[in-house]
CSV table of C-alpha atoms in Angstrom, one decimal:
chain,number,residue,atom,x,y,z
A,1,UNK,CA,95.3,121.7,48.4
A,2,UNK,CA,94.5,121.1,44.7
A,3,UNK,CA,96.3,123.6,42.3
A,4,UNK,CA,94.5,127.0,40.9
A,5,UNK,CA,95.0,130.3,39.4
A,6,UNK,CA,94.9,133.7,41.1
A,7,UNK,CA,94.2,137.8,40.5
A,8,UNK,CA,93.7,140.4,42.5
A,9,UNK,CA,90.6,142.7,40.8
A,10,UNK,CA,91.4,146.1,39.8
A,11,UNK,CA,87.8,147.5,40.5
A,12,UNK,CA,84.5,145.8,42.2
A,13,UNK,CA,83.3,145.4,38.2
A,14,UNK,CA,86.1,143.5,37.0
A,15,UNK,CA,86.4,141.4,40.0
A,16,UNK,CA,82.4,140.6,39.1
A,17,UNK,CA,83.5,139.7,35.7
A,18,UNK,CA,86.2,137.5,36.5
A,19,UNK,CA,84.3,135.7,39.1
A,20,UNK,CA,81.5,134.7,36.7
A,21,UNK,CA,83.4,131.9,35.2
A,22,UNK,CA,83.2,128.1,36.3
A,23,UNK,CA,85.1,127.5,39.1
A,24,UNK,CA,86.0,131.1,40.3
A,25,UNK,CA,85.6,132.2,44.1
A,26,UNK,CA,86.4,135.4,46.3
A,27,UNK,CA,88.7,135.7,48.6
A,28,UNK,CA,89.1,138.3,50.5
A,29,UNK,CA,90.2,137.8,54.4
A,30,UNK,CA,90.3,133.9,53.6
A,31,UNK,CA,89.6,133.3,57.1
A,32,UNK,CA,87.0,130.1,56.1
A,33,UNK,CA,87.7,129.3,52.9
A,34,UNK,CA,91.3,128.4,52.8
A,35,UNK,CA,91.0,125.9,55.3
A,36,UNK,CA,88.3,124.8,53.3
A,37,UNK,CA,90.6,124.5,50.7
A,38,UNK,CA,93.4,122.5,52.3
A,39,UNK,CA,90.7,120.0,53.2
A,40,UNK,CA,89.8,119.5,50.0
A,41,UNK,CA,86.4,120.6,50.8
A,42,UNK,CA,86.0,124.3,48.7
A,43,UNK,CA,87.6,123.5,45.7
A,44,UNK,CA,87.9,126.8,43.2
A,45,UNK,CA,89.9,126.5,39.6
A,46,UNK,CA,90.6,130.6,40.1
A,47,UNK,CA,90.4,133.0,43.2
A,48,UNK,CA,89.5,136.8,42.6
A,49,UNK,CA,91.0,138.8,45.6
A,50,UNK,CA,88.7,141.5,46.7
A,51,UNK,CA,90.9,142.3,49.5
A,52,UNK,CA,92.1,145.6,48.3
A,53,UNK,CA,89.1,146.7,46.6
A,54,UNK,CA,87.7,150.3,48.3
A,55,UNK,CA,85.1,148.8,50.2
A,56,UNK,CA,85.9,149.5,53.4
A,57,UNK,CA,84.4,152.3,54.5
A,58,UNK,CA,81.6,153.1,56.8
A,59,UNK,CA,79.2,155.8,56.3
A,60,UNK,CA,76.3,157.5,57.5
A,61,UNK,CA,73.2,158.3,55.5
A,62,UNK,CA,70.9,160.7,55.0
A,63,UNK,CA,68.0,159.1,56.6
A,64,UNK,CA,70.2,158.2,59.5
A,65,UNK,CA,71.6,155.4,58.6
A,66,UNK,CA,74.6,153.1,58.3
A,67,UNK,CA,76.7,151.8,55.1
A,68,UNK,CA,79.1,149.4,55.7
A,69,UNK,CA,81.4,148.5,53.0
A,70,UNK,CA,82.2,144.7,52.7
A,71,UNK,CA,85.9,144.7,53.0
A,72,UNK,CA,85.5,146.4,56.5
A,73,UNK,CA,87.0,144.2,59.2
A,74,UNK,CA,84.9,142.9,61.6
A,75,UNK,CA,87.2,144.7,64.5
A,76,UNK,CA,86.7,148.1,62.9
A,77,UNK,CA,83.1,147.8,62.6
A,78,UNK,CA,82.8,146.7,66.1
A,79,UNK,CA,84.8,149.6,67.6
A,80,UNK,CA,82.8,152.2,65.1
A,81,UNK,CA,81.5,155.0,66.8
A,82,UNK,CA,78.5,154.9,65.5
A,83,UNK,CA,78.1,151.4,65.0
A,84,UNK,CA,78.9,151.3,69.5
A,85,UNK,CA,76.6,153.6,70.2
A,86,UNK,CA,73.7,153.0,68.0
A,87,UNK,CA,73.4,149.8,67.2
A,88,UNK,CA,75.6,148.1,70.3
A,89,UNK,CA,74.1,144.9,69.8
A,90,UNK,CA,76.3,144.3,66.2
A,91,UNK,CA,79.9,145.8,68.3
A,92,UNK,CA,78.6,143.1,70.6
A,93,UNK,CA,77.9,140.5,68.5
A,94,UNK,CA,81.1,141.2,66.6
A,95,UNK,CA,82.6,141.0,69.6
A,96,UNK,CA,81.9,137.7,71.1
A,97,UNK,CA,83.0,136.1,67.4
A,98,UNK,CA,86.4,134.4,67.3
A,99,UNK,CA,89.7,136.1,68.3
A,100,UNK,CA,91.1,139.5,67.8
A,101,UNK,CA,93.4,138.3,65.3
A,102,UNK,CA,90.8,136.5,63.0
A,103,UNK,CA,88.8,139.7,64.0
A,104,UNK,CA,91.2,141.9,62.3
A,105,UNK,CA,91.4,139.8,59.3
A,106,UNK,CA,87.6,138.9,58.7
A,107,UNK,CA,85.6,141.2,56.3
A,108,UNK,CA,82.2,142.2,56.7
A,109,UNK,CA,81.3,140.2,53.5
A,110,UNK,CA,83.2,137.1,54.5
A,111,UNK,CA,81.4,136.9,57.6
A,112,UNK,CA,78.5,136.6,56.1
A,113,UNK,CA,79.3,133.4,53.7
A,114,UNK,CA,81.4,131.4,56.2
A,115,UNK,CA,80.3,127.9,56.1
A,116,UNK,CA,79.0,125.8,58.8
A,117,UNK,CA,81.2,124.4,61.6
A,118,UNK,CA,79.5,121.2,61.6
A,119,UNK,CA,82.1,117.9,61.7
A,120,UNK,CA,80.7,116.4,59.4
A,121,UNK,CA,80.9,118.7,56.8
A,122,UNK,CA,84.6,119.1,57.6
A,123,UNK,CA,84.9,114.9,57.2
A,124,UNK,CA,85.1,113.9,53.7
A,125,UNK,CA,84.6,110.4,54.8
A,126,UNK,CA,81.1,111.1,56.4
A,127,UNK,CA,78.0,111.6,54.7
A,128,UNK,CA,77.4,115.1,54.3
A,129,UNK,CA,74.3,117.0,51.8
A,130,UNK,CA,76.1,120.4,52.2
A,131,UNK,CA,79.3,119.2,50.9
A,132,UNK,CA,78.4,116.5,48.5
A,133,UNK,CA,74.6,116.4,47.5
A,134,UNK,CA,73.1,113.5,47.7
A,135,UNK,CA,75.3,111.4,50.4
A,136,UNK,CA,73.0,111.7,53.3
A,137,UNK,CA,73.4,113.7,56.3
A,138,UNK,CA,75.4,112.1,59.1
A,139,UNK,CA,74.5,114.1,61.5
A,140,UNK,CA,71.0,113.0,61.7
A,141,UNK,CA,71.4,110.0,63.8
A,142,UNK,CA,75.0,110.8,64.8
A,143,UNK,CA,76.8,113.1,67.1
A,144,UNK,CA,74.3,116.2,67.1
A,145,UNK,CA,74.6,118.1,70.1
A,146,UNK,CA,75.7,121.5,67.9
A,147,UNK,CA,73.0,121.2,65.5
A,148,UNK,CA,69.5,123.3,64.2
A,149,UNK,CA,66.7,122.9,66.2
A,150,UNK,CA,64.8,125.2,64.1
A,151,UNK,CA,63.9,124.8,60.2
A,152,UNK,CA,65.9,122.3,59.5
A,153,UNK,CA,64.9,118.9,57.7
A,154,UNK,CA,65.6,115.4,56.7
A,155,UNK,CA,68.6,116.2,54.3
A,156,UNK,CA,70.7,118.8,56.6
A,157,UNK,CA,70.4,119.9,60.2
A,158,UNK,CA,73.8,122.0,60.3
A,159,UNK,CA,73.7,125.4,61.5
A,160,UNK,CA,75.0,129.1,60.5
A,161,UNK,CA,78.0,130.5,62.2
A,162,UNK,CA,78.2,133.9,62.2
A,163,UNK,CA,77.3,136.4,65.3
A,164,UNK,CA,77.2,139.5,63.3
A,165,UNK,CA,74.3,137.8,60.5
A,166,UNK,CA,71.9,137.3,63.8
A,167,UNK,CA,72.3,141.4,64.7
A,168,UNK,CA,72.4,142.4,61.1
A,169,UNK,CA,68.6,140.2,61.6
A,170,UNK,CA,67.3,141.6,64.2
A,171,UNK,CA,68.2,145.1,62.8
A,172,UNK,CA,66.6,144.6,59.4
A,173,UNK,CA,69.9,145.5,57.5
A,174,UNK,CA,70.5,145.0,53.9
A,175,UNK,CA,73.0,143.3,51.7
A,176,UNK,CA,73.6,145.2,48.8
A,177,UNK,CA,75.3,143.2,46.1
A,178,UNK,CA,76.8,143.6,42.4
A,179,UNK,CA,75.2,141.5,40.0
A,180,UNK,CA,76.6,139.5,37.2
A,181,UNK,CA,74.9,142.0,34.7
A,182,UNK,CA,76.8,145.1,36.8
A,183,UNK,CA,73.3,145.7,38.6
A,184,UNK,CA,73.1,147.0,41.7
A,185,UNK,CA,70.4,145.3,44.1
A,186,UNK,CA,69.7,144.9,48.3
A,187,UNK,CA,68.4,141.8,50.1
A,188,UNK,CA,66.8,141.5,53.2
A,189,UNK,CA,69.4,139.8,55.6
A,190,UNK,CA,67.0,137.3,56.5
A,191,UNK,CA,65.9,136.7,52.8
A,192,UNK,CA,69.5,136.3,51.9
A,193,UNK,CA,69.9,133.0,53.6
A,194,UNK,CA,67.8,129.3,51.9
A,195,UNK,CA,66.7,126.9,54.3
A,196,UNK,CA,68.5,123.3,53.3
A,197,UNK,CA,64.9,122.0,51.8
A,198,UNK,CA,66.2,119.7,49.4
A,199,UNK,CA,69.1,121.7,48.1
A,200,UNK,CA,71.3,122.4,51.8
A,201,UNK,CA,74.4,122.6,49.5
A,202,UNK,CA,72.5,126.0,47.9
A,203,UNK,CA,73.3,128.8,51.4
A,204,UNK,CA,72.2,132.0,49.6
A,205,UNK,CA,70.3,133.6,47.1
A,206,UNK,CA,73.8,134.7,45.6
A,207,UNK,CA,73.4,134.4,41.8
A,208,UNK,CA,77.0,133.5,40.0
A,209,UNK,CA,79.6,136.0,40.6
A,210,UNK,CA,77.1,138.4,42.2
A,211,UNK,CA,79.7,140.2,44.9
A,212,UNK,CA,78.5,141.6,48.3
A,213,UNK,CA,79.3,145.2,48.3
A,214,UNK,CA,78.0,146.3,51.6
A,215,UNK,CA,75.6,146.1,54.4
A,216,UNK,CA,73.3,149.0,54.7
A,217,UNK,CA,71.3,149.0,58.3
A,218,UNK,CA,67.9,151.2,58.6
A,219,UNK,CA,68.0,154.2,61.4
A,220,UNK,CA,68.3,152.8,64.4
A,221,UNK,CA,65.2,151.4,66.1
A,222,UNK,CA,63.9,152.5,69.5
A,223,UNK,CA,65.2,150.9,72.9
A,224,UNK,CA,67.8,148.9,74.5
A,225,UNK,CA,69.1,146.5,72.1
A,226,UNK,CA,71.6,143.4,73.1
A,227,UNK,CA,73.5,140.6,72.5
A,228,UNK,CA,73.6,137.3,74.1
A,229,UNK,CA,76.3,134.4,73.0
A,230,UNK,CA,75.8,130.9,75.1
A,231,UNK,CA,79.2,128.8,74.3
A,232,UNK,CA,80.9,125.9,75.7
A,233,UNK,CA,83.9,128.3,76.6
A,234,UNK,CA,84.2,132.1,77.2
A,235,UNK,CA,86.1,133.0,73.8
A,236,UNK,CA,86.7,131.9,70.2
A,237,UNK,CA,83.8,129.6,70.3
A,238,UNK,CA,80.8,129.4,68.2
A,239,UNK,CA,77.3,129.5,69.9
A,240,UNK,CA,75.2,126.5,70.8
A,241,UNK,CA,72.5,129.4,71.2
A,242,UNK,CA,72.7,133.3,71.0
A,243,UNK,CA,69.5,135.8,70.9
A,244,UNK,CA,69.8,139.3,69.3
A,245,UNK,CA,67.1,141.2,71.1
A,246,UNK,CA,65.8,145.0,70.7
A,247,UNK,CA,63.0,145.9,72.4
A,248,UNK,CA,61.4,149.4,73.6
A,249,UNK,CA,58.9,149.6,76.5
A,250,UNK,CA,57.1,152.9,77.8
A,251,UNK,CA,55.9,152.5,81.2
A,252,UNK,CA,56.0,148.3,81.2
A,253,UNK,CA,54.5,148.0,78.5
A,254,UNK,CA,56.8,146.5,75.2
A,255,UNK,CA,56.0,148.7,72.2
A,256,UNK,CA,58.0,147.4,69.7
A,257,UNK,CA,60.3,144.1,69.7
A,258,UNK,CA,62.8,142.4,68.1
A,259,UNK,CA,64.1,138.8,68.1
A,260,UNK,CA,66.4,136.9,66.3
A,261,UNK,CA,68.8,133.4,67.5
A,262,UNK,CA,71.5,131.9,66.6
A,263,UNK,CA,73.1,128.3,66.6
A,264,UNK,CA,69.9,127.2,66.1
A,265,UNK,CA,68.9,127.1,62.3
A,266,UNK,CA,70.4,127.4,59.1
A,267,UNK,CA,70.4,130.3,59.0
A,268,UNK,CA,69.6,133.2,61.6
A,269,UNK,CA,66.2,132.8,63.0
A,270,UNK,CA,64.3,136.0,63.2
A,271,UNK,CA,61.5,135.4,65.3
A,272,UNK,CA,58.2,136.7,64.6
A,273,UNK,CA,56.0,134.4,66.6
A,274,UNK,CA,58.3,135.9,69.7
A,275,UNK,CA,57.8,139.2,68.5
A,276,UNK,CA,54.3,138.8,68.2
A,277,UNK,CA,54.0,137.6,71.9
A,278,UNK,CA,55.8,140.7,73.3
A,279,UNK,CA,54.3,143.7,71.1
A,280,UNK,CA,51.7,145.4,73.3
A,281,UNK,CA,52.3,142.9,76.3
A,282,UNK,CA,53.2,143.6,79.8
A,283,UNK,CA,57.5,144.0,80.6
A,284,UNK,CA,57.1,140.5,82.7
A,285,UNK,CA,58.4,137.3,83.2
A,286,UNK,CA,55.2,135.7,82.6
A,287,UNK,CA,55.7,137.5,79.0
A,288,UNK,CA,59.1,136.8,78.0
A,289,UNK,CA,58.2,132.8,78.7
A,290,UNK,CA,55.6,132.8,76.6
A,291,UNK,CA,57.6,134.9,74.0
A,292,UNK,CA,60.2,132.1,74.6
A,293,UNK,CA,57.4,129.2,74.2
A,294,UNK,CA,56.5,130.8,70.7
A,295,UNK,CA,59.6,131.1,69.7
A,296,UNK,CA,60.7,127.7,70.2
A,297,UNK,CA,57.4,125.9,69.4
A,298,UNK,CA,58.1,124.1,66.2
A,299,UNK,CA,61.6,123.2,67.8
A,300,UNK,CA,62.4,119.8,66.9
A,301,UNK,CA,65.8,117.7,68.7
A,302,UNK,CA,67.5,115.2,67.1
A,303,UNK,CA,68.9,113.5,70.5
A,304,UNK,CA,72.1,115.2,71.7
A,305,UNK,CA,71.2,118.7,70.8
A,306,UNK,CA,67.3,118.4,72.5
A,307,UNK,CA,69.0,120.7,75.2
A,308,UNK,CA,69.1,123.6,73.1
A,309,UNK,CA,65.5,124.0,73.1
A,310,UNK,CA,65.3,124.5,76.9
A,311,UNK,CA,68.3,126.6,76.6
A,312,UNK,CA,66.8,128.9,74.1
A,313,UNK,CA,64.0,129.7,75.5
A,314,UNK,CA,66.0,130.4,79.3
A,315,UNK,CA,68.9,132.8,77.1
A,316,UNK,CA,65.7,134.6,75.1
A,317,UNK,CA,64.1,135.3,78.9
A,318,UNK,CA,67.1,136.7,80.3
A,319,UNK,CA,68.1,139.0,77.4
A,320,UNK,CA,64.8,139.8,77.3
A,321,UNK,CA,64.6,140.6,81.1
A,322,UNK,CA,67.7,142.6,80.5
A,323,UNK,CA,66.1,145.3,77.4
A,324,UNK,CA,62.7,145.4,78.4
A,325,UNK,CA,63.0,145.7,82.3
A,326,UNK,CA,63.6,148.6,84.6
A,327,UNK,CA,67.0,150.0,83.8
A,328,UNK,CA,69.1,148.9,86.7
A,329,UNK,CA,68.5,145.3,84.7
A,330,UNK,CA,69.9,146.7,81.2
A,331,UNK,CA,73.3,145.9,82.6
């Protein structure tokens, strides 16, 4: 680990200030980016801690919504009453994402800026666009199975981590950050994340020392909403493919739906070509394939990760067989 300088921020403002300047980072739980560190990967000059800042809390709004501050832990959000209860398919995202420990440690704003998992990024010998623009991307042509089947390209095909960003998707949350300039402004959760393009090393639409300050989610939406994780192994594991889904039906017939997957993309993939297949359609099999087919149509494999594709579309039937069917299936 390379040598740096530290302070802990007295107040959101100052911790924007300090982490204006070349080099500076956030840290807060630390849960990604001090490994990143002793790999030599993440290299800061100066880390602001956030940890203590009062941005914990979690609120309810006026029009029925939810605030969450950004140094929540992921485990309190999860086990929120109100978080449980009316948006259950965050607690259960939250849930299925690494251990109880890291859990308790993660914030809400870490969460949402972990880096990829993929090897290569975490070999410095391999060719990698994410971590060192301009080498190449050694996935492409190498050891794939992991990686985006969805917008990717020919200069990254990594995907995003987190469990809770695909929820926060398919619930059209907010981000609400603190600008450079001390202005406060919100972000779509799926505007928030770039597509690799040219630029993979460029995640977010962050601007320097811009600090996420909460997540704010909309009243919740009608129906049954749910979470779906598809791993190599029951816990601490990241998804090969997870679907947020929240869909209401009156009489079998899907009103209004929701779709977003992970494990699959860059970012989390909110689906509106899935959406678009369910709203007004029937609360059948024959409609959640070809909800499924939509959603994976511009798919693209790279050899050892072609199974995802098949995958995708069998986890986005089931969940959706599960909150659009009769309810002895919501279980």
């Amino acid at each position: 680990m390379r040598s740096f300088t530290y302070e802990r921020a007295a107040d959101a403002r100052a911790a924007v200030a300090a982490a204006s300047r070349d080099g500076a980072k956030f840290i807060s739980g630390g849960t990604n980016l001090l490994d990143l560190m002793k790999l030599d990967i993440e290299r800061p000059s100066h880390l602001v801690d956030i940890s203590r800042l009062p941005l914990r809390g979690i609120e309810e709004l006026p029009d029925g919504g939810l605030r969450i501050g950004a140094q929540a832990a992921n485990s309190e959000v999860a086990a929120d009453t109100a978080v449980r209860t009316r948006y259950p398919v965050l607690s259960e995202a939250l849930v299925s994402g690494a251990s109880g420990q890291l859990r308790n440690k993660a914030s809400t704003g870490g969460n949402l800026l972990q880096r990829t998992r993929c090897p290569y990024f975490y070999d410095t010998a391999a060719g990698c666009n994410k971590r060192d623009p301009g080498s190449g991307c050694s996935a492409i042509g190498g050891f794939n199975r992991v990686h985006a089947v969805l917008g990717a390209g020919d200069s990254c095909i990594a995907t995003h981590p987190s469990d809770m960003a695909v929820a926060l998707a398919a619930l059209d949350a907010e981000i609400e950050l603190l600008t450079a300039d001390q202005a406060v402004r919100r972000v779509a959760v799926t505007r928030f994340y770039r597509l690799p393009g040219d630029t993979p090393h460029i995640e977010t639409v962050l601007g320097p020392g811009e600090l996420i300050t909460a997540v704010v989610l909309p009243p919740p939406p009608p129906g049954r909403q749910r979470y779906r994780k598809v791993r190599d192994r029951a816990s601490y594991e990241f998804a090969l493919v997870s679907v947020a889904a929240v869909v209401s039906a009156d009489r079998g017939t899907i009103g209004e739906a929701r779709v977003a997957l992970g494990g699959v993309a860059h970012k989390p993939w909110r689906s509106a070509e899935a959406e678009a297949a369910l709203t007004g359609r029937p609360a059948t099999t024959d409609t959640y394939r070809a909800a499924a087919e939509a959603a994976m149509r511009d798919a693209v494999g790279r050899g050892h990760n072609d199974f995802k594709i098949d995958l995708a579309r069998r986890t986005l039937c089931r969940t959706l067989a599960q909150v659009a069917g009769p309810a002895e299936e919501a279980g």
